[in-house]
Coordinates of C-alpha atoms in Angstrom, one line a residue:
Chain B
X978 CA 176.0 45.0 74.1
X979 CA 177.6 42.0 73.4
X980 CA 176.1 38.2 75.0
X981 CA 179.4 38.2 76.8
X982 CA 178.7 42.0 78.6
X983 CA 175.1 40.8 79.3
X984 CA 175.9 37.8 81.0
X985 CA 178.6 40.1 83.1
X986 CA 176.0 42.6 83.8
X987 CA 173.8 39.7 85.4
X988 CA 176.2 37.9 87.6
X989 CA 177.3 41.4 88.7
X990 CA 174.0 41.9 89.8
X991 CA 172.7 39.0 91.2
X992 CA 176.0 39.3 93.4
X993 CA 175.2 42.6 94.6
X994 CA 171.6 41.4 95.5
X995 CA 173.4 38.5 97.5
X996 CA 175.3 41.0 99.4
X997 CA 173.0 43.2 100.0
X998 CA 170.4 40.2 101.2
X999 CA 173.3 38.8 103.5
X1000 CA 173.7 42.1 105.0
X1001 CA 170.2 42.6 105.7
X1002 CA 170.2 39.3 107.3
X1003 CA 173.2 39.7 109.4
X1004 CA 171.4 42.9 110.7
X1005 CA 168.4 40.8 111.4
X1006 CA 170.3 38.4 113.8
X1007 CA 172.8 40.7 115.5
X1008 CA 171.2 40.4 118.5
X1009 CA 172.1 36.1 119.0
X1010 CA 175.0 35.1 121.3
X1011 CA 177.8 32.9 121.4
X1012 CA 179.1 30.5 123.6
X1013 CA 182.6 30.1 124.3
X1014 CA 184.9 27.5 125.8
X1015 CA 188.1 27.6 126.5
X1016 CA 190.7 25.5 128.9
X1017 CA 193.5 27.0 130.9
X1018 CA 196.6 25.0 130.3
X1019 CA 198.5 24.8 134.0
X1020 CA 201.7 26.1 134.1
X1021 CA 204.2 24.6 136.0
X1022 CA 207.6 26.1 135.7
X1023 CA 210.6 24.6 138.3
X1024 CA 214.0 26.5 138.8
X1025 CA 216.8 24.5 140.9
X1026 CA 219.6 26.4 142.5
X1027 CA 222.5 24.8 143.9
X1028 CA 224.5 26.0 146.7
X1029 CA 221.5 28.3 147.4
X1030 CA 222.8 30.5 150.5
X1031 CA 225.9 31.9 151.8
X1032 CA 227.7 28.8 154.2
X1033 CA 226.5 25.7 152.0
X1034 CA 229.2 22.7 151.5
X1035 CA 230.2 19.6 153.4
X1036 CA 230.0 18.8 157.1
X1037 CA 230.6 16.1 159.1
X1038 CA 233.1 13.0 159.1
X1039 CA 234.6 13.6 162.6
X1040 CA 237.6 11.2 163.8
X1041 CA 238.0 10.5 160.2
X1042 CA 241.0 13.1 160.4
X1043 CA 240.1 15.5 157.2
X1044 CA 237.7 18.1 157.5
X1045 CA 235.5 18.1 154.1
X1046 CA 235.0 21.6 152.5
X1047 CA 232.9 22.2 149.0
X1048 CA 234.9 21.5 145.8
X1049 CA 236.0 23.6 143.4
X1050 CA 232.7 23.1 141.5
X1051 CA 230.9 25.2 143.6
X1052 CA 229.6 28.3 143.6
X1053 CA 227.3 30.3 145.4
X1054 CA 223.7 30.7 143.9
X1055 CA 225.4 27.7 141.1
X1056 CA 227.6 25.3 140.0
X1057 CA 227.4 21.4 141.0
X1058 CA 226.7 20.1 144.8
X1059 CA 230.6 19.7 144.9
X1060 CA 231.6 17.7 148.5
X1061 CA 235.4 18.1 147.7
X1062 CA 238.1 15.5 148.1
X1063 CA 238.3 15.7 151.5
X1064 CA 235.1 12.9 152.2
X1065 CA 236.5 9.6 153.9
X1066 CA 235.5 6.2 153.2
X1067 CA 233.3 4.9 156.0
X1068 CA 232.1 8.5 157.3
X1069 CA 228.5 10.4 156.8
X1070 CA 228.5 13.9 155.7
X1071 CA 225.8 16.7 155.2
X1072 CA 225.6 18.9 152.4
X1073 CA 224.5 21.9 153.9
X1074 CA 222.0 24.1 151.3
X1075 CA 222.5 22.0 148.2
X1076 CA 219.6 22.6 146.2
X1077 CA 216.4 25.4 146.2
X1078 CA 213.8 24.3 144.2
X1079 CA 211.5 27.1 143.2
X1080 CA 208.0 26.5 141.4
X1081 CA 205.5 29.3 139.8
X1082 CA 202.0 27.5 138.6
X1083 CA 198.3 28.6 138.5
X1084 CA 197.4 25.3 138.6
X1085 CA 194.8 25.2 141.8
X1086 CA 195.6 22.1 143.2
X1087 CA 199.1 22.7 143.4
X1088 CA 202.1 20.4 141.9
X1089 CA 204.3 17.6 143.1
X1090 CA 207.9 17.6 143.3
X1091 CA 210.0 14.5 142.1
X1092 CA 213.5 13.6 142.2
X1093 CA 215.5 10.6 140.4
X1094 CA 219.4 10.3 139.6
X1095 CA 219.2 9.8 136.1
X1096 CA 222.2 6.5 136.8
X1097 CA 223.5 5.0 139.8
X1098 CA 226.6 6.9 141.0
X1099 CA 229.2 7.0 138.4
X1100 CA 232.9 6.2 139.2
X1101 CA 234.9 8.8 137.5
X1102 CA 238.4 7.1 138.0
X1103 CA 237.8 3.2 137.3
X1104 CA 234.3 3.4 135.5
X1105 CA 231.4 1.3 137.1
X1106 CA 228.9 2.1 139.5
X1107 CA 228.1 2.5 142.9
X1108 CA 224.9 2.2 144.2
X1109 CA 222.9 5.9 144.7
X1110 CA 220.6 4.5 147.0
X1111 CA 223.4 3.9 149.4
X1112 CA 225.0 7.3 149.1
X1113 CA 223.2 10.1 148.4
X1114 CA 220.3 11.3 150.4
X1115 CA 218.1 14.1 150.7
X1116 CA 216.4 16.2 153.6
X1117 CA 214.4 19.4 153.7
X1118 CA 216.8 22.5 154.8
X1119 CA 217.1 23.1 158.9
X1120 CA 219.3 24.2 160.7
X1121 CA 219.1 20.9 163.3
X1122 CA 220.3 19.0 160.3
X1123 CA 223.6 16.5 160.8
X1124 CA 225.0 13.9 158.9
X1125 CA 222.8 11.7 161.1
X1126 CA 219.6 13.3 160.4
X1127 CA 216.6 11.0 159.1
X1128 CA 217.1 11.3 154.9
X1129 CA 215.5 9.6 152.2
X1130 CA 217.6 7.9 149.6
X1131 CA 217.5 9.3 145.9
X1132 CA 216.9 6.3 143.9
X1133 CA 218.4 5.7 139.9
X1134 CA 215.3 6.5 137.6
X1135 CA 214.1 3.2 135.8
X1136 CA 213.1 5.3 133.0
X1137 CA 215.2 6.3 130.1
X1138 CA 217.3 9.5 130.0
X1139 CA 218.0 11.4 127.6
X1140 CA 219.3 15.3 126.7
X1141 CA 222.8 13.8 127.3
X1142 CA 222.2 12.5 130.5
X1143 CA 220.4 15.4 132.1
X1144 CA 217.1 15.0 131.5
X1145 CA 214.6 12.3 132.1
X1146 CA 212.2 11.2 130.1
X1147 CA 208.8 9.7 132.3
X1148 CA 205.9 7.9 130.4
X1149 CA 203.3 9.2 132.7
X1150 CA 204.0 10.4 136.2
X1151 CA 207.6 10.1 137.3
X1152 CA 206.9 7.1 140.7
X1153 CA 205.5 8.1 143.9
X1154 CA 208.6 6.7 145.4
X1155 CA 210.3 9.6 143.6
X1156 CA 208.4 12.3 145.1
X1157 CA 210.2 14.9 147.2
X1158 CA 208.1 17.9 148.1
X1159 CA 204.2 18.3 147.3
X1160 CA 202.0 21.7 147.8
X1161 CA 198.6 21.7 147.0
X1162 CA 197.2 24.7 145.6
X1163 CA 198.1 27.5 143.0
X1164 CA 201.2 29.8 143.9
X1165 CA 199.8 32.8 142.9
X1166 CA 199.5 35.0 145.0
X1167 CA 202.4 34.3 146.8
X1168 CA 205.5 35.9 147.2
X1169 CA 207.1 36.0 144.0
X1170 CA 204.4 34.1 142.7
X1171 CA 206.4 30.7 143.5
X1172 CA 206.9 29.0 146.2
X1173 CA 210.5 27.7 147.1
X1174 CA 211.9 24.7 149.3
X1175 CA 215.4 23.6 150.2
X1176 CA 217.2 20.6 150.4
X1177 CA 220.0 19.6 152.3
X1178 CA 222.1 16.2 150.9
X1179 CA 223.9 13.7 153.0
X1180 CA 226.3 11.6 151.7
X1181 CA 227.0 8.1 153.5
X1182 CA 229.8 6.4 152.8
X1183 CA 229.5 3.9 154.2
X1184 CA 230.1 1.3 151.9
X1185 CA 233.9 2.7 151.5
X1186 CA 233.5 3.3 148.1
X1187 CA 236.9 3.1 147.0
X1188 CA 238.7 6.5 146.7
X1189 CA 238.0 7.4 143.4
X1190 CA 236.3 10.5 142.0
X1191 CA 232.2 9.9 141.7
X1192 CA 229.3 12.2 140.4
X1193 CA 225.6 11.6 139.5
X1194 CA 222.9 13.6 138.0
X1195 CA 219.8 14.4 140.1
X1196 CA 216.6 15.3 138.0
X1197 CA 213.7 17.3 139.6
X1198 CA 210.6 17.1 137.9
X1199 CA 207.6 19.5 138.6
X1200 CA 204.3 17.8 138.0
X1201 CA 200.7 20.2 138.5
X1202 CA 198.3 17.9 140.4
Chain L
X1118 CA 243.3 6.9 211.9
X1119 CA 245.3 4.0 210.2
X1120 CA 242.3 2.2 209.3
X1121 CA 240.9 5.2 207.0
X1122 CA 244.3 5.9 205.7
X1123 CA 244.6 2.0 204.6
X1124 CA 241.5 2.3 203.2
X1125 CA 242.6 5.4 201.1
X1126 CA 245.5 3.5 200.1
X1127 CA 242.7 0.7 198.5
X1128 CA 241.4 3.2 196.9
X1129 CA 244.2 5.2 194.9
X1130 CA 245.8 1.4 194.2
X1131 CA 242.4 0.2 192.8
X1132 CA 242.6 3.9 190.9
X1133 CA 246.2 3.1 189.4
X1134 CA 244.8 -0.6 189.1
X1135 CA 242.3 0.4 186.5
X1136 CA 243.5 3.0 184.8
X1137 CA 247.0 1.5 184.1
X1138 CA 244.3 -1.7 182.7
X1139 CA 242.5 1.1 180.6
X1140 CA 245.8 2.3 179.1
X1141 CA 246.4 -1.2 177.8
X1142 CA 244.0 -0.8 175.5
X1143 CA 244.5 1.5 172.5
X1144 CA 241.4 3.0 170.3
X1145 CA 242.0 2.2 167.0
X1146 CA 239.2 3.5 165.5
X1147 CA 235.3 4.6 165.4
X1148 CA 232.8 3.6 163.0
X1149 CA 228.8 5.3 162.5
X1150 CA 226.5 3.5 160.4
X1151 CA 222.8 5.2 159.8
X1152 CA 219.9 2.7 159.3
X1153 CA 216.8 3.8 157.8
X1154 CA 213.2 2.7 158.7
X1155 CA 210.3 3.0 156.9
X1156 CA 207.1 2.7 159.2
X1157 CA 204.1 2.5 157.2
X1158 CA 200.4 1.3 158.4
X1159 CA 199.7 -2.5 158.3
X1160 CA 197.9 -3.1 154.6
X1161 CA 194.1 -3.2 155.1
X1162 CA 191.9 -5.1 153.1
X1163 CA 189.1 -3.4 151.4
X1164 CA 187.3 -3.0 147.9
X1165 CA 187.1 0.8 147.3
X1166 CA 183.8 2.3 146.1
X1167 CA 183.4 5.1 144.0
X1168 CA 180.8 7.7 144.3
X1169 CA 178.1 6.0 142.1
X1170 CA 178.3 3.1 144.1
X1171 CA 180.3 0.6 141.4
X1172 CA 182.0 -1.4 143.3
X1173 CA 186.1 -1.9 142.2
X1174 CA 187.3 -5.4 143.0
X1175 CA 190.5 -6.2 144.3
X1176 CA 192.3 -6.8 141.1
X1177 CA 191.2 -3.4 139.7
X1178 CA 188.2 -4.3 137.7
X1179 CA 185.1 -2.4 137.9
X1180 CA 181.7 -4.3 138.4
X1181 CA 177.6 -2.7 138.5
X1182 CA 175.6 -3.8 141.1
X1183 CA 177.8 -5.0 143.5
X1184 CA 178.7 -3.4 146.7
X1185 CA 181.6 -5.0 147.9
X1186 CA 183.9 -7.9 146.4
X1187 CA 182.2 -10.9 148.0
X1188 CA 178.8 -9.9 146.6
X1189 CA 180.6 -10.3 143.5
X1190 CA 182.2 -13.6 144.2
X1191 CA 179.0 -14.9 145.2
X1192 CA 177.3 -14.6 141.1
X1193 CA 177.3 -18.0 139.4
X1194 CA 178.5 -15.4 136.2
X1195 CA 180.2 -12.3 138.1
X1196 CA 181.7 -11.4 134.5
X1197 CA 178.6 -11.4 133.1
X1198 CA 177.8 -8.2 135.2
X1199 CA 180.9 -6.3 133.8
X1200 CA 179.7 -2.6 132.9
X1201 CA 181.6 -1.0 130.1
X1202 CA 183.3 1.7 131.1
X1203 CA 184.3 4.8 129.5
X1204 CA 187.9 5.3 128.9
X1205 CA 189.9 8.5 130.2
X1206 CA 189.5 11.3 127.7
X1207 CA 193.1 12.1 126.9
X1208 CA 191.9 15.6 125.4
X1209 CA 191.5 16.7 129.7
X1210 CA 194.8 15.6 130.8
X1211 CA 196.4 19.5 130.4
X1212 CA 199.0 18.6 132.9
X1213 CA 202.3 20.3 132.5
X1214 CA 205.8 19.2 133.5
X1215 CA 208.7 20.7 133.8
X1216 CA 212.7 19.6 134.8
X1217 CA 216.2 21.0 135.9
X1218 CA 218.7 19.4 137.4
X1219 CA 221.9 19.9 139.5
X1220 CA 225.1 17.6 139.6
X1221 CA 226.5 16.2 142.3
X1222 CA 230.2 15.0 142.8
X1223 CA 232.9 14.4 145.3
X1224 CA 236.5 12.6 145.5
X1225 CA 236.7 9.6 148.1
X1226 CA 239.6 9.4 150.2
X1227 CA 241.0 6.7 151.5
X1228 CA 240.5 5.7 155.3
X1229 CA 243.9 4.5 157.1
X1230 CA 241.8 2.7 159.6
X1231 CA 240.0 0.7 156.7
X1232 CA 242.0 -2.7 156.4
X1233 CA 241.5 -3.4 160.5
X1234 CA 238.0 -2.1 161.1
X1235 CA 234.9 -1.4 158.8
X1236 CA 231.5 -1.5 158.5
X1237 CA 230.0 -2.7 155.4
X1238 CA 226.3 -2.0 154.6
X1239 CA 224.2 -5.0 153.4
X1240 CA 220.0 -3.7 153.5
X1241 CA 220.2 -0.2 155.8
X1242 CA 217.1 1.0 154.0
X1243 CA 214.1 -0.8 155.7
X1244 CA 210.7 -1.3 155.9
X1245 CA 208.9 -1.8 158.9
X1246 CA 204.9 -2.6 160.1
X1247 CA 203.7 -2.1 164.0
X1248 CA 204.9 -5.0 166.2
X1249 CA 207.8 -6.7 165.7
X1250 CA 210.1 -6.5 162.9
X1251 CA 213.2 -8.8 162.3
X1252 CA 215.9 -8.0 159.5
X1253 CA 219.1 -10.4 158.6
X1254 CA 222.4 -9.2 158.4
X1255 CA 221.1 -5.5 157.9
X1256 CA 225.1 -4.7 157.9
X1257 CA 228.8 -6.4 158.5
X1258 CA 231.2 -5.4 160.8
X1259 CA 234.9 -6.4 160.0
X1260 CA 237.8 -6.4 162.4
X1261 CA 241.5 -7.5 162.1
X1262 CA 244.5 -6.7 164.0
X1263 CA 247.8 -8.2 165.3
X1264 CA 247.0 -7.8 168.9
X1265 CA 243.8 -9.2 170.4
X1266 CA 240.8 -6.9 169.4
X1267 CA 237.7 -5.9 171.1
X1268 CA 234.4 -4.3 169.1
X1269 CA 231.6 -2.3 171.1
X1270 CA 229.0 -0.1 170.2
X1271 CA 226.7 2.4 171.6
X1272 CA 223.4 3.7 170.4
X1273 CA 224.5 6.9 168.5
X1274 CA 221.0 8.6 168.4
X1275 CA 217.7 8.8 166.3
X1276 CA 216.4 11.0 164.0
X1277 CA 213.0 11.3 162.6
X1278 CA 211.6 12.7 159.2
X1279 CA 209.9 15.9 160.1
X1280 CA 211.8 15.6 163.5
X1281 CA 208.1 14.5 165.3
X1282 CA 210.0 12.4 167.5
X1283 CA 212.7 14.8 168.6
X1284 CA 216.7 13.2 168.4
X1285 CA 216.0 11.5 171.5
X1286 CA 213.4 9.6 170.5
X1287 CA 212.3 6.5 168.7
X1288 CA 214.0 4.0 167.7
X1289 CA 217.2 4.2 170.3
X1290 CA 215.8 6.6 172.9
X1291 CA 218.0 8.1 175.5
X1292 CA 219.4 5.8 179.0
X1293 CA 217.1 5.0 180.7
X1294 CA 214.7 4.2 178.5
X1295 CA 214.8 0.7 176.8
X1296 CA 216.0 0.9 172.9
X1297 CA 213.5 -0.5 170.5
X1298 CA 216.3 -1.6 168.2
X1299 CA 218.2 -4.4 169.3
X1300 CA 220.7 -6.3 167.7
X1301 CA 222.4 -9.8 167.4
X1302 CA 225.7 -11.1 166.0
X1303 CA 225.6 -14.0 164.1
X1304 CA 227.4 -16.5 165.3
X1305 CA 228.5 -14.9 168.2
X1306 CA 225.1 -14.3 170.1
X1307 CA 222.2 -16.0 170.1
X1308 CA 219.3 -13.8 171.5
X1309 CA 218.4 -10.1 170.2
X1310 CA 219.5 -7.2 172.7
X1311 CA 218.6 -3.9 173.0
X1312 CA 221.1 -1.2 171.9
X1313 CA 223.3 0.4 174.8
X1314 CA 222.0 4.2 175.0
X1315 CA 223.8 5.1 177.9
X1316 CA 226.9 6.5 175.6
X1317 CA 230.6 5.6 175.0
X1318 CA 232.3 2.7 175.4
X1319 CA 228.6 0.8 175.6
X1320 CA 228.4 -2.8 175.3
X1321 CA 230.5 -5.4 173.5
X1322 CA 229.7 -7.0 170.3
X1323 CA 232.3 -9.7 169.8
X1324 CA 236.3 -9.9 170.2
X1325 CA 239.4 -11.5 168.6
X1326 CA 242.5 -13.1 169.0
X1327 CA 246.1 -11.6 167.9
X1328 CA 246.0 -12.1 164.5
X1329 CA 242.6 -13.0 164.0
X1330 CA 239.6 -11.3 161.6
X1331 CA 236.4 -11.6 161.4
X1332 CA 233.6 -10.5 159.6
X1333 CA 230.5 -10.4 161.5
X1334 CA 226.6 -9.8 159.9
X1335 CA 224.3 -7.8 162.3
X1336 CA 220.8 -8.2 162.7
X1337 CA 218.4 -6.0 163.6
X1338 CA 214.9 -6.4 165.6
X1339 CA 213.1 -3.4 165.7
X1340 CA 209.6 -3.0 167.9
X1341 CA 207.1 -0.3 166.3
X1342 CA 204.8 0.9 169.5
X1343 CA 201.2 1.7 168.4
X1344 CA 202.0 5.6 169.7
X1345 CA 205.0 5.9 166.8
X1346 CA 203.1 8.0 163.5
X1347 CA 203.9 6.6 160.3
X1348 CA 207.5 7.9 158.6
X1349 CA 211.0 7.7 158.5
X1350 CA 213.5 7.0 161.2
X1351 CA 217.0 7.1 160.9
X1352 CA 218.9 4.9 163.5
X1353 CA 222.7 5.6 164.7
X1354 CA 224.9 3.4 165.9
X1355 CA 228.1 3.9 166.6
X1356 CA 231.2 0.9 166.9
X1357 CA 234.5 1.2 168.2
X1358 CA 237.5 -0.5 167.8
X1359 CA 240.2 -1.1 170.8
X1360 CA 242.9 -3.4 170.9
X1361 CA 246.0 -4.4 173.4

């Protein structure tokens, strides 16, 4: 046997003897436990759908002379909260069934619901601005709604926007002055999991904006508490 | 006999009296504008405590050993008693976000009544405390025509955000209770005055001569009662436009 087999021979069976020690002790200690930690993530996942039930569009502007009805952008169950192009300067209208926002989490205390325009409202026909806080407004669904109806103004997100205008992207929190609908525990367990809410928009015009074609994009943001 | 039928002659010439003077004037047009208020509870000064006890002063710093803000203002060295705190572990902060958005559009048309009467909003989204609340030239109304003009205006009706005060109630109420909006026009009036809630035509706000335009700023006063919960409350009112 050459130096070279010995020397194999030996580290062969020291190994073995290494196994066959760790084995013994593993057997030894099979009776220890182990403690685990782990941290469920929350899940908060938000689905917005325009023109949400059957009779949703425009309403309102009487003695103005045209009677509004939804735009060709609208759809049932999608499309955009279209008010038409019959919405006359200096008259209030109500958006019947604009948006249903729909939100599944297991988070137990619940989320908060925000919602920012991601610009002020955009004139189509001679570029510029109109102020969103003036114009577009939000209230929860009900049937005792009117153009009249107490509504809260969406306001034009200070922070920066991105995904081509459709998205917004928040450092933190989106502001309180943003928030539009809060529940405070997990959805599970409900119907569907999720719990849903409606909106109804008014538009006020106002300002008689001058009669040009507008639109603006409104960003909800989910939050778990 | 004659006197009752002389009297019933009075009263079908004051009848054709009045209501040829009522044809006279021709509605041009009627106006709504919506005014938002805000009522929050007066600001109350306090230095929150957390649960150990550390007292948080009123610019946000935390301080040991002191209950309350002028304990704190009281130490020759308050700084010197400034425990370190721990900062937020941002490994905790799991929560989750998540967006979608709709887009909203619509084509303005153009009002035929617009270059003789319109309302023009200046501050319509407003803030108010309990008590007495005064706002400057919330919003304009302009008026123009060739004949002589007259501009009234009638509480429309109130709204209320979670409808807790019902459409007849605060701010304008329903006749024959007292509005507690009232309005002014500068430089035409010089005292505040409840808004009219006894419906169309209501009260008048100013006039003009043939020819004649004006643009007038309207101030509101508004009067929170102690009994109104915090909210929102949308405001109605409603402004016509006759001329001869």
């Amino acid at each position: 046997m050459s130096a070279r087999l010995r020397i194999a021979a030996s580290v062969t069976a020291a190994l073995t003897l290494l196994v066959t020690l760790s084995c013994a002790r593993a057997i030894a200690q099979s009776n220890g436990s182990v403690k685990l930690q782990w941290k469920i993530v929350p899940i908060v996942n938000l689905t917005v759908t325009p023109n949400y039930q059957s009779g949703f569009g425009p309403q309102g502007g009487a003695g103005s002379g045209s009677t509004p009805a939804p735009g060709g952008g609208a759809s049932l169950g999608g499309g955009v909260v279209d008010f038409g192009n019959q919405v006359v300067q200096g008259y209030a209208y109500l958006y019947k069934y604009a948006v249903k926002t729909t939100v599944q989490t297991n988070d137990a205390a619940g989320f908060t619901l925000y919602a920012e325009g991601t610009t002020d409202v955009n004139d189509l026909t001679a570029g510029g601005t109109q102020p969103l806080n003036q114009l577009l407004f939000w209230l929860f669904s009900s049937p005792g709604n009117s153009p009249f109806s107490s509504a809260t103004p969406f306001q034009p997100t200070a922070s920066t926007v991105g995904c081509g205008g459709t998205c917004i992207n928040y450092v933190g929190t989106p502001p309180p002055t943003a928030a539009v609908w809060s529940y405070s525990s997990s959805t599970i367990g409900q119907p569907g999991n999720s719990v849903s809410q409606g909106f109804d928009y008014q538009l006020r015009l106002y300002s008689s904006p001058p009669p040009d074609s507008f639109s603006v994009y409104i960003v909800y943001t989910a939050v778990g508490n | 006999m004659k006197k009752l039928l002389f009297a019933f002659a009075l009263v079908a010439l004051g009848v054709a009296f009045f209501g040829t003077a009522q044809a006279f004037q021709v509605q041009l047009g009627v106006k709504q504008i919506s005014v938002n208020f805000t009522v929050t509870p007066s600001p109350i000064a306090y230095a929150p405590t957390n649960a150990t006890g550390v007292a948080v002063a009123a610019n946000g710093a935390t301080f040991a050993s002191f209950e309350n803000v002028a304990d704190y203002l009281g130490k020759a060295d308050p700084l010197a008693s400034i425990v370190a705190y721990e900062p937020m572990n941002i490994g905790d902060m799991v929560a989750q976000s998540n967006q979608a958005g709709v887009k909203v559009q619509f084509t303005v048309k153009v009002d035929p009544t617009y270059q003789y009467f319109h309302l023009i909003p200046v501050n319509t989204n407003l803030n108010a405390g309990y008590g007495a609340n005064t706002y400057t030239c919330s919003f304009q109304v302009f008026a123009k025509y060739a004949t002589a003009w007259t501009i009234t205006d009638y509480a429309y009706g109130s709204s209320s955000s979670g409808n807790t005060q019902g459409l007849g109630g605060f701010p304008l109420y329903n006749y024959a209770t007292t509005s507690d909006l009232a309005w002014l026009a500068e430089t035409i009036t010089t005292s505040y005055k409840a808004y009219a809630n006894a419906g169309s035509p209501g009260e008048t706000v100013f006039a003009g001569a043939a020819g004649s335009s004006k643009t007038i700023c309207i101030d509101l006063n508004l009067s929170v009662p102690a009994s109104i919960p915090a909210g929102t409350y949308t405001a109605t009112i409603s402004y016509r436009m006759v001329h001869n």
